[in-house]
Amino acid sequence: MEGEGECSDNPFTSVITLTKMRVPHVPQRYVLPPSQRPNLTLDLTTTLPIIDLSTLHHASQRSLTLDTIQGACKELGFFQVVNHGIPLPVIHDALAAATEFFNLSLEEKMTLLSDNVHNPVRYGTSLNHASDKVHYWRDFIKHYSHPISDWIHLWPSNPPSYKDKMGNYAKAVQVLHKQLMEAILEALGLNFGNLQKEIEEGNQLMAINCYPACPEPDLTLGMPPHSDYGTLTVLLQSGPGLQLQDNKKKWLSVPFVEGALLVQLGDQIEVMSNGQYKSVVHQVTLSAENKRLSIASLHSLPINKKIGPAPELVDEQHPVSYNEFSFRDFLDYISSNDIADKRFIDSIKKSV
């Protein structure tokens, strides 16, 4: 059924199916214009921040760690964390659950297929297969996850262990997110308590991605350059493939560190900081030999909560640089706009 998507009335064909068909070339709809194609030979010697979170619990080391976090947030909008409190078995179980889901038959996965970005659980390919002008070499399942008791009954029932394994990971990342937000806001000079309720009651969206091996990885991407909409994205990856853009618009390849989690600042943090911190622009490259899995836990304030620059960070030298927005505003934006053409945050920046 799935392989017939190319020539039937069904427009959906997953990348996993193309891989199983052993297509020798990527179909034309995946081919990017030359100027947008990735550089797969970037220097991997670039040193990117790796922060030991256990040092936050030691009074003698906390200040230095906060300074390191602040530097990473200003320079890159990105850092990796180790000693983050999530046991390796929980991480491995989450990746195993993702593998088992993507190994299901098409018929099983198609019950969750949707191109409606407002749906609480949806399976799909590319960014949105129904509207993308160029497709991306990715299959995904996304679902809301916090509070988990409100959503887990909607998650896939197959594989049988999915809810348990992915649920344990989602709950652990939610705890980590709160710890990270406290540190990031403290480093920015803001009072965590002023936003604690909104952070604890905010949204968590799990985006579980499969990037199969690609026959022509130099012609396409798994995800185009973009920034995430929320406060933080905590990313677990099974191998290398993520690239981020520094403040000089130079692409850097993120090395794979076993057991580490990647922390990416989102648009809500950039707006809250009035531009002091930057949401990181990132993309996903592909491999001709290896499949890559990633589990992105995207966190944001409650869906209707408007966020603007913190008043403490606004003065004559630093006027308000962004209009307020909410997670719902972002969802409405991507319903009718292609994020590969224009970043959402560019639509809310005030003109100078």
mmCIF file of C-alpha atoms in Angstrom:
data_model
loop_
_atom_site.group_PDB
_atom_site.id
_atom_site.type_symbol
_atom_site.label_atom_id
_atom_site.label_comp_id
_atom_site.label_asym_id
_atom_site.label_seq_id
_atom_site.Cartn_x
_atom_site.Cartn_y
_atom_site.Cartn_z
ATOM 1 C CA MET A 1 0.000 0.000 0.000
ATOM 2 C CA GLU A 2 2.625 2.526 1.071
ATOM 3 C CA GLY A 3 4.816 2.099 -1.964
ATOM 4 C CA GLU A 4 1.847 2.855 -4.180
ATOM 5 C CA GLY A 5 1.711 6.433 -2.940
ATOM 6 C CA GLU A 6 3.800 7.580 -5.895
ATOM 7 C CA CYS A 7 1.291 6.547 -8.507
ATOM 8 C CA SER A 8 -2.074 6.318 -6.772
ATOM 9 C CA ASP A 9 -4.450 8.961 -5.443
ATOM 10 C CA ASN A 10 -2.798 8.657 -2.040
ATOM 11 C CA PRO A 11 -0.149 11.422 -1.852
ATOM 12 C CA PHE A 12 1.540 9.910 1.198
ATOM 13 C CA THR A 13 4.732 7.923 0.837
ATOM 14 C CA SER A 14 7.000 7.593 3.826
ATOM 15 C CA VAL A 15 10.768 7.795 3.609
ATOM 16 C CA ILE A 16 10.997 4.414 5.333
ATOM 17 C CA THR A 17 9.116 2.930 2.380
ATOM 18 C CA LEU A 18 11.470 4.533 -0.138
ATOM 19 C CA THR A 19 14.365 3.018 1.792
ATOM 20 C CA LYS A 20 12.758 -0.423 1.759
ATOM 21 C CA MET A 21 12.249 -0.059 -2.011
ATOM 22 C CA ARG A 22 16.022 0.593 -2.302
ATOM 23 C CA VAL A 23 15.512 3.596 -4.546
ATOM 24 C CA PRO A 24 18.913 4.419 -6.139
ATOM 25 C CA HIS A 25 18.177 8.163 -6.229
ATOM 26 C CA VAL A 26 16.083 10.476 -4.108
ATOM 27 C CA PRO A 27 12.827 11.387 -5.886
ATOM 28 C CA GLN A 28 12.797 14.852 -7.417
ATOM 29 C CA ARG A 29 10.498 16.277 -4.757
ATOM 30 C CA TYR A 30 13.288 15.820 -2.172
ATOM 31 C CA VAL A 31 15.996 17.574 -4.203
ATOM 32 C CA LEU A 32 16.934 20.978 -2.809
ATOM 33 C CA PRO A 33 18.138 23.922 -4.904
ATOM 34 C CA PRO A 34 21.973 23.929 -4.990
ATOM 35 C CA SER A 35 22.226 26.913 -2.629
ATOM 36 C CA GLN A 36 20.257 25.047 0.071
ATOM 37 C CA ARG A 37 22.111 21.737 -0.074
ATOM 38 C CA PRO A 38 24.170 20.713 2.961
ATOM 39 C CA ASN A 39 27.917 20.688 3.394
ATOM 40 C CA LEU A 40 28.668 17.175 4.629
ATOM 41 C CA THR A 41 32.392 17.776 5.126
ATOM 42 C CA LEU A 42 32.285 20.268 7.997
ATOM 43 C CA ASP A 43 35.118 20.227 10.484
ATOM 44 C CA LEU A 44 34.130 18.082 13.453
ATOM 45 C CA THR A 45 36.924 19.453 15.621
ATOM 46 C CA THR A 46 34.811 22.456 16.618
ATOM 47 C CA THR A 47 34.484 22.519 20.407
ATOM 48 C CA LEU A 48 30.865 22.947 21.470
ATOM 49 C CA PRO A 49 29.907 23.472 25.123
ATOM 50 C CA ILE A 50 29.385 20.339 27.231
ATOM 51 C CA ILE A 51 28.093 21.202 30.706
ATOM 52 C CA ASP A 52 28.149 18.910 33.730
ATOM 53 C CA LEU A 53 24.825 19.652 35.412
ATOM 54 C CA SER A 54 25.876 18.004 38.670
ATOM 55 C CA THR A 55 27.973 21.117 39.363
ATOM 56 C CA LEU A 56 24.782 23.171 39.755
ATOM 57 C CA HIS A 57 24.225 21.385 43.070
ATOM 58 C CA HIS A 58 27.581 22.465 44.510
ATOM 59 C CA ALA A 59 27.641 25.988 45.889
ATOM 60 C CA SER A 60 31.304 26.449 45.078
ATOM 61 C CA GLN A 61 30.782 25.546 41.408
ATOM 62 C CA ARG A 62 27.291 26.845 40.660
ATOM 63 C CA SER A 63 28.319 30.400 39.781
ATOM 64 C CA LEU A 64 30.959 29.244 37.294
ATOM 65 C CA THR A 65 28.497 26.799 35.700
ATOM 66 C CA LEU A 66 25.882 29.545 35.348
ATOM 67 C CA ASP A 67 28.497 31.729 33.638
ATOM 68 C CA THR A 68 29.215 28.875 31.201
ATOM 69 C CA ILE A 69 25.503 28.442 30.512
ATOM 70 C CA GLN A 70 25.104 32.183 29.952
ATOM 71 C CA GLY A 71 28.001 32.242 27.486
ATOM 72 C CA ALA A 72 26.561 29.309 25.531
ATOM 73 C CA CYS A 73 23.101 30.916 25.433
ATOM 74 C CA LYS A 74 24.480 34.220 24.131
ATOM 75 C CA GLU A 75 26.930 32.795 21.610
ATOM 76 C CA LEU A 76 25.137 29.744 20.213
ATOM 77 C CA GLY A 77 21.763 29.183 21.849
ATOM 78 C CA PHE A 78 22.960 25.621 22.350
ATOM 79 C CA PHE A 79 24.876 23.354 24.721
ATOM 80 C CA GLN A 80 25.107 19.672 25.606
ATOM 81 C CA VAL A 81 24.551 18.348 29.130
ATOM 82 C CA VAL A 82 25.961 15.343 30.971
ATOM 83 C CA ASN A 83 25.168 14.107 34.495
ATOM 84 C CA HIS A 84 21.644 15.328 33.779
ATOM 85 C CA GLY A 85 19.897 12.833 36.035
ATOM 86 C CA ILE A 86 18.213 10.668 33.388
ATOM 87 C CA PRO A 87 19.518 7.084 33.679
ATOM 88 C CA LEU A 88 20.997 5.458 30.576
ATOM 89 C CA PRO A 89 18.441 2.581 30.672
ATOM 90 C CA VAL A 90 15.606 5.139 30.399
ATOM 91 C CA ILE A 91 17.347 6.748 27.417
ATOM 92 C CA HIS A 92 17.970 3.407 25.719
ATOM 93 C CA ASP A 93 14.372 2.307 26.323
ATOM 94 C CA ALA A 94 13.062 5.481 24.668
ATOM 95 C CA LEU A 95 15.216 4.908 21.580
ATOM 96 C CA ALA A 96 14.109 1.251 21.505
ATOM 97 C CA ALA A 97 10.454 2.306 21.652
ATOM 98 C CA ALA A 98 11.036 4.703 18.749
ATOM 99 C CA THR A 99 12.707 1.950 16.717
ATOM 100 C CA GLU A 100 9.824 -0.427 17.382
ATOM 101 C CA PHE A 101 7.262 2.175 16.360
ATOM 102 C CA PHE A 102 8.904 2.977 13.042
ATOM 103 C CA ASN A 103 9.260 -0.760 12.345
ATOM 104 C CA LEU A 104 5.472 -1.188 12.475
ATOM 105 C CA SER A 105 3.543 -1.826 9.277
ATOM 106 C CA LEU A 106 2.280 1.139 7.315
ATOM 107 C CA GLU A 107 -1.326 0.180 8.066
ATOM 108 C CA GLU A 108 -0.632 0.460 11.789
ATOM 109 C CA LYS A 109 1.080 3.851 11.509
ATOM 110 C CA MET A 110 -1.460 5.256 9.044
ATOM 111 C CA THR A 111 -4.151 5.192 11.747
ATOM 112 C CA LEU A 112 -2.285 8.157 13.251
ATOM 113 C CA LEU A 113 -1.599 9.998 9.976
ATOM 114 C CA SER A 114 -2.541 13.680 9.998
ATOM 115 C CA ASP A 115 -1.415 16.935 8.422
ATOM 116 C CA ASN A 116 -3.297 19.003 11.050
ATOM 117 C CA VAL A 117 -0.636 20.612 13.268
ATOM 118 C CA HIS A 118 -3.200 21.046 16.077
ATOM 119 C CA ASN A 119 -3.782 17.294 16.485
ATOM 120 C CA PRO A 120 -2.450 15.995 19.827
ATOM 121 C CA VAL A 121 -0.978 12.851 18.200
ATOM 122 C CA ARG A 122 0.076 12.642 14.587
ATOM 123 C CA TYR A 123 2.250 10.556 12.318
ATOM 124 C CA GLY A 124 3.711 11.983 9.126
ATOM 125 C CA THR A 125 6.668 12.541 6.869
ATOM 126 C CA SER A 126 8.738 15.563 5.826
ATOM 127 C CA LEU A 127 7.479 18.681 7.664
ATOM 128 C CA ASN A 128 3.924 18.466 6.386
ATOM 129 C CA HIS A 129 3.597 16.163 3.382
ATOM 130 C CA ALA A 130 0.355 17.806 2.284
ATOM 131 C CA SER A 131 1.775 21.301 1.856
ATOM 132 C CA ASP A 132 5.587 21.119 1.563
ATOM 133 C CA LYS A 133 7.007 22.472 -1.682
ATOM 134 C CA VAL A 134 10.171 20.453 -1.137
ATOM 135 C CA HIS A 135 10.022 17.301 0.954
ATOM 136 C CA TYR A 136 12.469 16.334 3.670
ATOM 137 C CA TRP A 137 13.922 12.879 4.357
ATOM 138 C CA ARG A 138 12.152 12.247 7.676
ATOM 139 C CA ASP A 139 9.313 10.230 9.162
ATOM 140 C CA PHE A 140 7.949 11.275 12.558
ATOM 141 C CA ILE A 141 5.400 10.802 15.264
ATOM 142 C CA LYS A 142 4.525 13.723 17.516
ATOM 143 C CA HIS A 143 2.433 13.777 20.662
ATOM 144 C CA TYR A 144 1.716 16.022 23.622
ATOM 145 C CA SER A 145 3.158 14.677 26.847
ATOM 146 C CA HIS A 146 2.541 16.996 29.815
ATOM 147 C CA PRO A 147 0.772 16.456 32.064
ATOM 148 C CA ILE A 148 1.213 12.900 30.882
ATOM 149 C CA SER A 149 -2.050 11.717 32.450
ATOM 150 C CA ASP A 150 -3.957 14.001 30.043
ATOM 151 C CA TRP A 151 -2.364 12.602 26.890
ATOM 152 C CA ILE A 152 -0.870 9.128 27.252
ATOM 153 C CA HIS A 153 -4.152 7.341 26.466
ATOM 154 C CA LEU A 154 -3.963 8.900 22.973
ATOM 155 C CA TRP A 155 -0.428 7.628 22.297
ATOM 156 C CA PRO A 156 0.178 4.574 20.103
ATOM 157 C CA SER A 157 -1.010 1.288 21.596
ATOM 158 C CA ASN A 158 1.566 -0.518 19.488
ATOM 159 C CA PRO A 159 4.276 -1.407 20.150
ATOM 160 C CA PRO A 160 2.871 -2.582 23.513
ATOM 161 C CA SER A 161 5.747 -1.137 25.551
ATOM 162 C CA TYR A 162 5.685 2.269 23.816
ATOM 163 C CA LYS A 163 3.619 4.155 26.398
ATOM 164 C CA ASP A 164 5.673 2.837 29.292
ATOM 165 C CA LYS A 165 9.138 3.386 27.767
ATOM 166 C CA MET A 166 8.459 6.727 26.098
ATOM 167 C CA GLY A 167 6.392 7.865 29.072
ATOM 168 C CA ASN A 168 9.227 7.271 31.536
ATOM 169 C CA TYR A 169 11.559 9.305 29.342
ATOM 170 C CA ALA A 170 9.021 12.122 28.834
ATOM 171 C CA LYS A 171 8.468 12.484 32.582
ATOM 172 C CA ALA A 172 12.205 12.531 33.273
ATOM 173 C CA VAL A 173 12.831 15.203 30.619
ATOM 174 C CA GLN A 174 10.039 17.348 32.044
ATOM 175 C CA VAL A 175 11.882 17.384 35.385
ATOM 176 C CA LEU A 176 15.151 18.213 33.610
ATOM 177 C CA HIS A 177 13.499 21.049 31.688
ATOM 178 C CA LYS A 178 12.436 22.753 34.918
ATOM 179 C CA GLN A 179 15.998 22.479 36.281
ATOM 180 C CA LEU A 180 17.444 23.906 33.055
ATOM 181 C CA MET A 181 14.970 26.789 32.957
ATOM 182 C CA GLU A 182 15.819 27.748 36.528
ATOM 183 C CA ALA A 183 19.528 27.892 35.649
ATOM 184 C CA ILE A 184 19.028 29.717 32.343
ATOM 185 C CA LEU A 185 16.761 32.377 33.867
ATOM 186 C CA GLU A 186 19.090 32.828 36.853
ATOM 187 C CA ALA A 187 22.019 33.339 34.487
ATOM 188 C CA LEU A 188 19.936 35.954 32.686
ATOM 189 C CA GLY A 189 19.246 37.770 35.971
ATOM 190 C CA LEU A 190 15.535 36.891 36.054
ATOM 191 C CA ASN A 191 13.524 35.459 38.955
ATOM 192 C CA PHE A 192 12.516 31.875 38.180
ATOM 193 C CA GLY A 193 9.661 32.151 40.672
ATOM 194 C CA ASN A 194 7.884 34.727 38.496
ATOM 195 C CA LEU A 195 7.466 32.128 35.741
ATOM 196 C CA GLN A 196 7.554 28.904 37.743
ATOM 197 C CA LYS A 197 3.802 28.247 37.514
ATOM 198 C CA GLU A 198 3.711 28.805 33.739
ATOM 199 C CA ILE A 199 6.790 26.607 33.269
ATOM 200 C CA GLU A 200 5.341 23.797 35.374
ATOM 201 C CA GLU A 201 1.974 24.017 33.575
ATOM 202 C CA GLY A 202 3.451 24.516 30.108
ATOM 203 C CA ASN A 203 3.372 22.281 27.060
ATOM 204 C CA GLN A 204 5.653 19.372 26.252
ATOM 205 C CA LEU A 205 5.546 18.017 22.713
ATOM 206 C CA MET A 206 7.563 14.905 21.942
ATOM 207 C CA ALA A 207 8.750 14.758 18.315
ATOM 208 C CA ILE A 208 10.192 11.331 17.574
ATOM 209 C CA ASN A 209 12.069 11.361 14.271
ATOM 210 C CA CYS A 210 13.464 8.682 11.982
ATOM 211 C CA TYR A 211 16.007 9.678 9.339
ATOM 212 C CA PRO A 212 16.682 6.559 7.231
ATOM 213 C CA ALA A 213 19.897 6.152 5.259
ATOM 214 C CA CYS A 214 19.654 8.278 2.120
ATOM 215 C CA PRO A 215 21.071 7.314 -1.303
ATOM 216 C CA GLU A 216 22.054 10.931 -2.104
ATOM 217 C CA PRO A 217 22.555 12.779 1.189
ATOM 218 C CA ASP A 218 24.260 15.696 -0.550
ATOM 219 C CA LEU A 219 21.020 16.634 -2.370
ATOM 220 C CA THR A 220 18.535 16.813 0.493
ATOM 221 C CA LEU A 221 18.050 17.309 4.238
ATOM 222 C CA GLY A 222 16.220 15.575 7.040
ATOM 223 C CA MET A 223 15.033 18.970 8.317
ATOM 224 C CA PRO A 224 15.598 22.443 6.840
ATOM 225 C CA PRO A 225 17.206 25.314 8.759
ATOM 226 C CA HIS A 226 14.807 26.427 11.481
ATOM 227 C CA SER A 227 14.565 27.414 15.128
ATOM 228 C CA ASP A 228 12.133 25.900 17.612
ATOM 229 C CA TYR A 229 9.205 27.926 18.897
ATOM 230 C CA GLY A 230 9.292 27.234 22.637
ATOM 231 C CA THR A 231 11.475 27.778 25.667
ATOM 232 C CA LEU A 232 13.840 24.824 25.314
ATOM 233 C CA THR A 233 14.178 21.709 23.209
ATOM 234 C CA VAL A 234 15.946 18.793 24.867
ATOM 235 C CA LEU A 235 17.203 16.467 22.138
ATOM 236 C CA LEU A 236 18.289 12.855 22.364
ATOM 237 C CA GLN A 237 20.032 11.485 19.261
ATOM 238 C CA SER A 238 21.267 8.016 18.297
ATOM 239 C CA GLY A 239 24.147 9.355 16.202
ATOM 240 C CA PRO A 240 25.535 12.448 14.455
ATOM 241 C CA GLY A 241 23.597 14.469 11.886
ATOM 242 C CA LEU A 242 22.589 17.684 13.627
ATOM 243 C CA GLN A 243 24.156 20.929 12.418
ATOM 244 C CA LEU A 244 23.739 24.329 14.043
ATOM 245 C CA GLN A 245 24.455 27.832 12.824
ATOM 246 C CA ASP A 246 26.693 30.139 14.829
ATOM 247 C CA ASN A 247 26.337 33.919 15.047
ATOM 248 C CA LYS A 248 28.459 34.301 11.914
ATOM 249 C CA LYS A 249 26.008 32.137 9.918
ATOM 250 C CA LYS A 250 28.582 29.343 9.809
ATOM 251 C CA TRP A 251 27.332 25.764 10.058
ATOM 252 C CA LEU A 252 28.832 23.550 12.769
ATOM 253 C CA SER A 253 28.384 19.790 13.052
ATOM 254 C CA VAL A 254 27.321 18.616 16.513
ATOM 255 C CA PRO A 255 29.376 15.624 17.650
ATOM 256 C CA PHE A 256 27.627 12.595 19.101
ATOM 257 C CA VAL A 257 28.328 12.052 22.806
ATOM 258 C CA GLU A 258 26.910 8.826 24.281
ATOM 259 C CA GLY A 259 24.459 9.609 27.069
ATOM 260 C CA ALA A 260 24.575 13.383 26.563
ATOM 261 C CA LEU A 261 21.448 15.423 25.827
ATOM 262 C CA LEU A 262 21.390 18.496 23.589
ATOM 263 C CA VAL A 263 19.747 21.687 24.857
ATOM 264 C CA GLN A 264 18.535 24.125 22.209
ATOM 265 C CA LEU A 265 17.088 27.535 23.043
ATOM 266 C CA GLY A 266 13.778 28.341 21.389
ATOM 267 C CA ASP A 267 12.049 31.505 20.229
ATOM 268 C CA GLN A 268 10.276 32.079 23.568
ATOM 269 C CA ILE A 269 13.640 32.401 25.349
ATOM 270 C CA GLU A 270 14.979 34.790 22.697
ATOM 271 C CA VAL A 271 11.892 36.985 23.062
ATOM 272 C CA MET A 272 11.894 36.782 26.880
ATOM 273 C CA SER A 273 15.560 37.834 26.944
ATOM 274 C CA ASN A 274 14.833 40.705 24.517
ATOM 275 C CA GLY A 275 17.450 39.269 22.192
ATOM 276 C CA GLN A 276 20.253 38.732 24.725
ATOM 277 C CA TYR A 277 19.905 34.982 24.208
ATOM 278 C CA LYS A 278 19.369 33.545 20.736
ATOM 279 C CA SER A 279 17.196 30.677 19.573
ATOM 280 C CA VAL A 280 19.506 28.374 17.671
ATOM 281 C CA VAL A 281 19.056 27.786 13.927
ATOM 282 C CA HIS A 282 19.666 24.129 13.172
ATOM 283 C CA GLN A 283 19.196 21.563 10.418
ATOM 284 C CA VAL A 284 19.505 17.803 10.019
ATOM 285 C CA THR A 285 21.880 16.187 7.551
ATOM 286 C CA LEU A 286 21.722 12.594 6.369
ATOM 287 C CA SER A 287 23.987 9.609 5.905
ATOM 288 C CA ALA A 288 24.257 7.202 2.989
ATOM 289 C CA GLU A 289 24.985 4.325 5.372
ATOM 290 C CA ASN A 290 23.261 4.932 8.695
ATOM 291 C CA LYS A 291 19.752 5.531 10.000
ATOM 292 C CA ARG A 292 19.469 8.164 12.734
ATOM 293 C CA LEU A 293 16.800 8.477 15.396
ATOM 294 C CA SER A 294 16.158 11.561 17.479
ATOM 295 C CA ILE A 295 13.689 12.333 20.240
ATOM 296 C CA ALA A 296 13.041 16.042 20.636
ATOM 297 C CA SER A 297 11.202 17.133 23.758
ATOM 298 C CA LEU A 298 9.896 20.591 22.864
ATOM 299 C CA HIS A 299 8.834 22.688 25.831
ATOM 300 C CA SER A 300 6.836 25.890 25.842
ATOM 301 C CA LEU A 301 4.711 28.014 28.126
ATOM 302 C CA PRO A 302 0.957 27.211 28.143
ATOM 303 C CA ILE A 303 -0.578 27.321 24.671
ATOM 304 C CA ASN A 304 -2.400 30.657 25.124
ATOM 305 C CA LYS A 305 0.206 32.351 27.345
ATOM 306 C CA LYS A 306 1.524 35.490 25.662
ATOM 307 C CA ILE A 307 5.234 36.046 26.159
ATOM 308 C CA GLY A 308 7.145 39.248 25.534
ATOM 309 C CA PRO A 309 10.498 40.717 26.592
ATOM 310 C CA ALA A 310 10.993 40.649 30.378
ATOM 311 C CA PRO A 311 10.479 44.223 31.709
ATOM 312 C CA GLU A 312 13.732 43.929 33.696
ATOM 313 C CA LEU A 313 15.650 43.620 30.410
ATOM 314 C CA VAL A 314 14.103 46.644 28.702
ATOM 315 C CA ASP A 315 15.488 50.181 29.017
ATOM 316 C CA GLU A 316 16.434 53.120 26.793
ATOM 317 C CA GLN A 317 19.510 51.324 25.476
ATOM 318 C CA HIS A 318 17.562 48.075 25.014
ATOM 319 C CA PRO A 319 14.041 48.913 23.753
ATOM 320 C CA VAL A 320 11.433 46.217 23.241
ATOM 321 C CA SER A 321 12.581 44.269 20.176
ATOM 322 C CA TYR A 322 9.772 41.711 19.786
ATOM 323 C CA ASN A 323 6.007 41.609 19.790
ATOM 324 C CA GLU A 324 4.281 39.244 22.200
ATOM 325 C CA PHE A 325 3.319 35.781 20.970
ATOM 326 C CA SER A 326 1.950 32.478 22.230
ATOM 327 C CA PHE A 327 2.420 28.840 21.243
ATOM 328 C CA ARG A 328 -1.020 29.031 19.583
ATOM 329 C CA ASP A 329 0.185 31.961 17.458
ATOM 330 C CA PHE A 330 3.069 29.800 16.291
ATOM 331 C CA LEU A 331 0.747 26.895 15.387
ATOM 332 C CA ASP A 332 -1.487 29.269 13.432
ATOM 333 C CA TYR A 333 1.584 30.611 11.622
ATOM 334 C CA ILE A 334 2.897 27.221 10.509
ATOM 335 C CA SER A 335 -0.590 26.205 9.393
ATOM 336 C CA SER A 336 -0.321 28.733 6.569
ATOM 337 C CA ASN A 337 3.421 29.425 6.200
ATOM 338 C CA ASP A 338 6.471 27.375 5.255
ATOM 339 C CA ILE A 339 9.123 27.650 7.994
ATOM 340 C CA ALA A 340 11.717 26.750 5.378
ATOM 341 C CA ASP A 341 10.952 30.123 3.738
ATOM 342 C CA LYS A 342 10.772 32.340 6.821
ATOM 343 C CA ARG A 343 11.386 31.753 10.514
ATOM 344 C CA PHE A 344 8.432 32.437 12.786
ATOM 345 C CA ILE A 345 10.478 34.697 15.066
ATOM 346 C CA ASP A 346 11.245 36.991 12.117
ATOM 347 C CA SER A 347 7.504 37.681 11.874
ATOM 348 C CA ILE A 348 7.341 39.088 15.430
ATOM 349 C CA LYS A 349 10.519 41.185 15.445
ATOM 350 C CA LYS A 350 9.875 44.904 15.753
ATOM 351 C CA SER A 351 11.329 47.024 12.955
ATOM 352 C CA VAL A 352 14.137 49.289 14.067
#
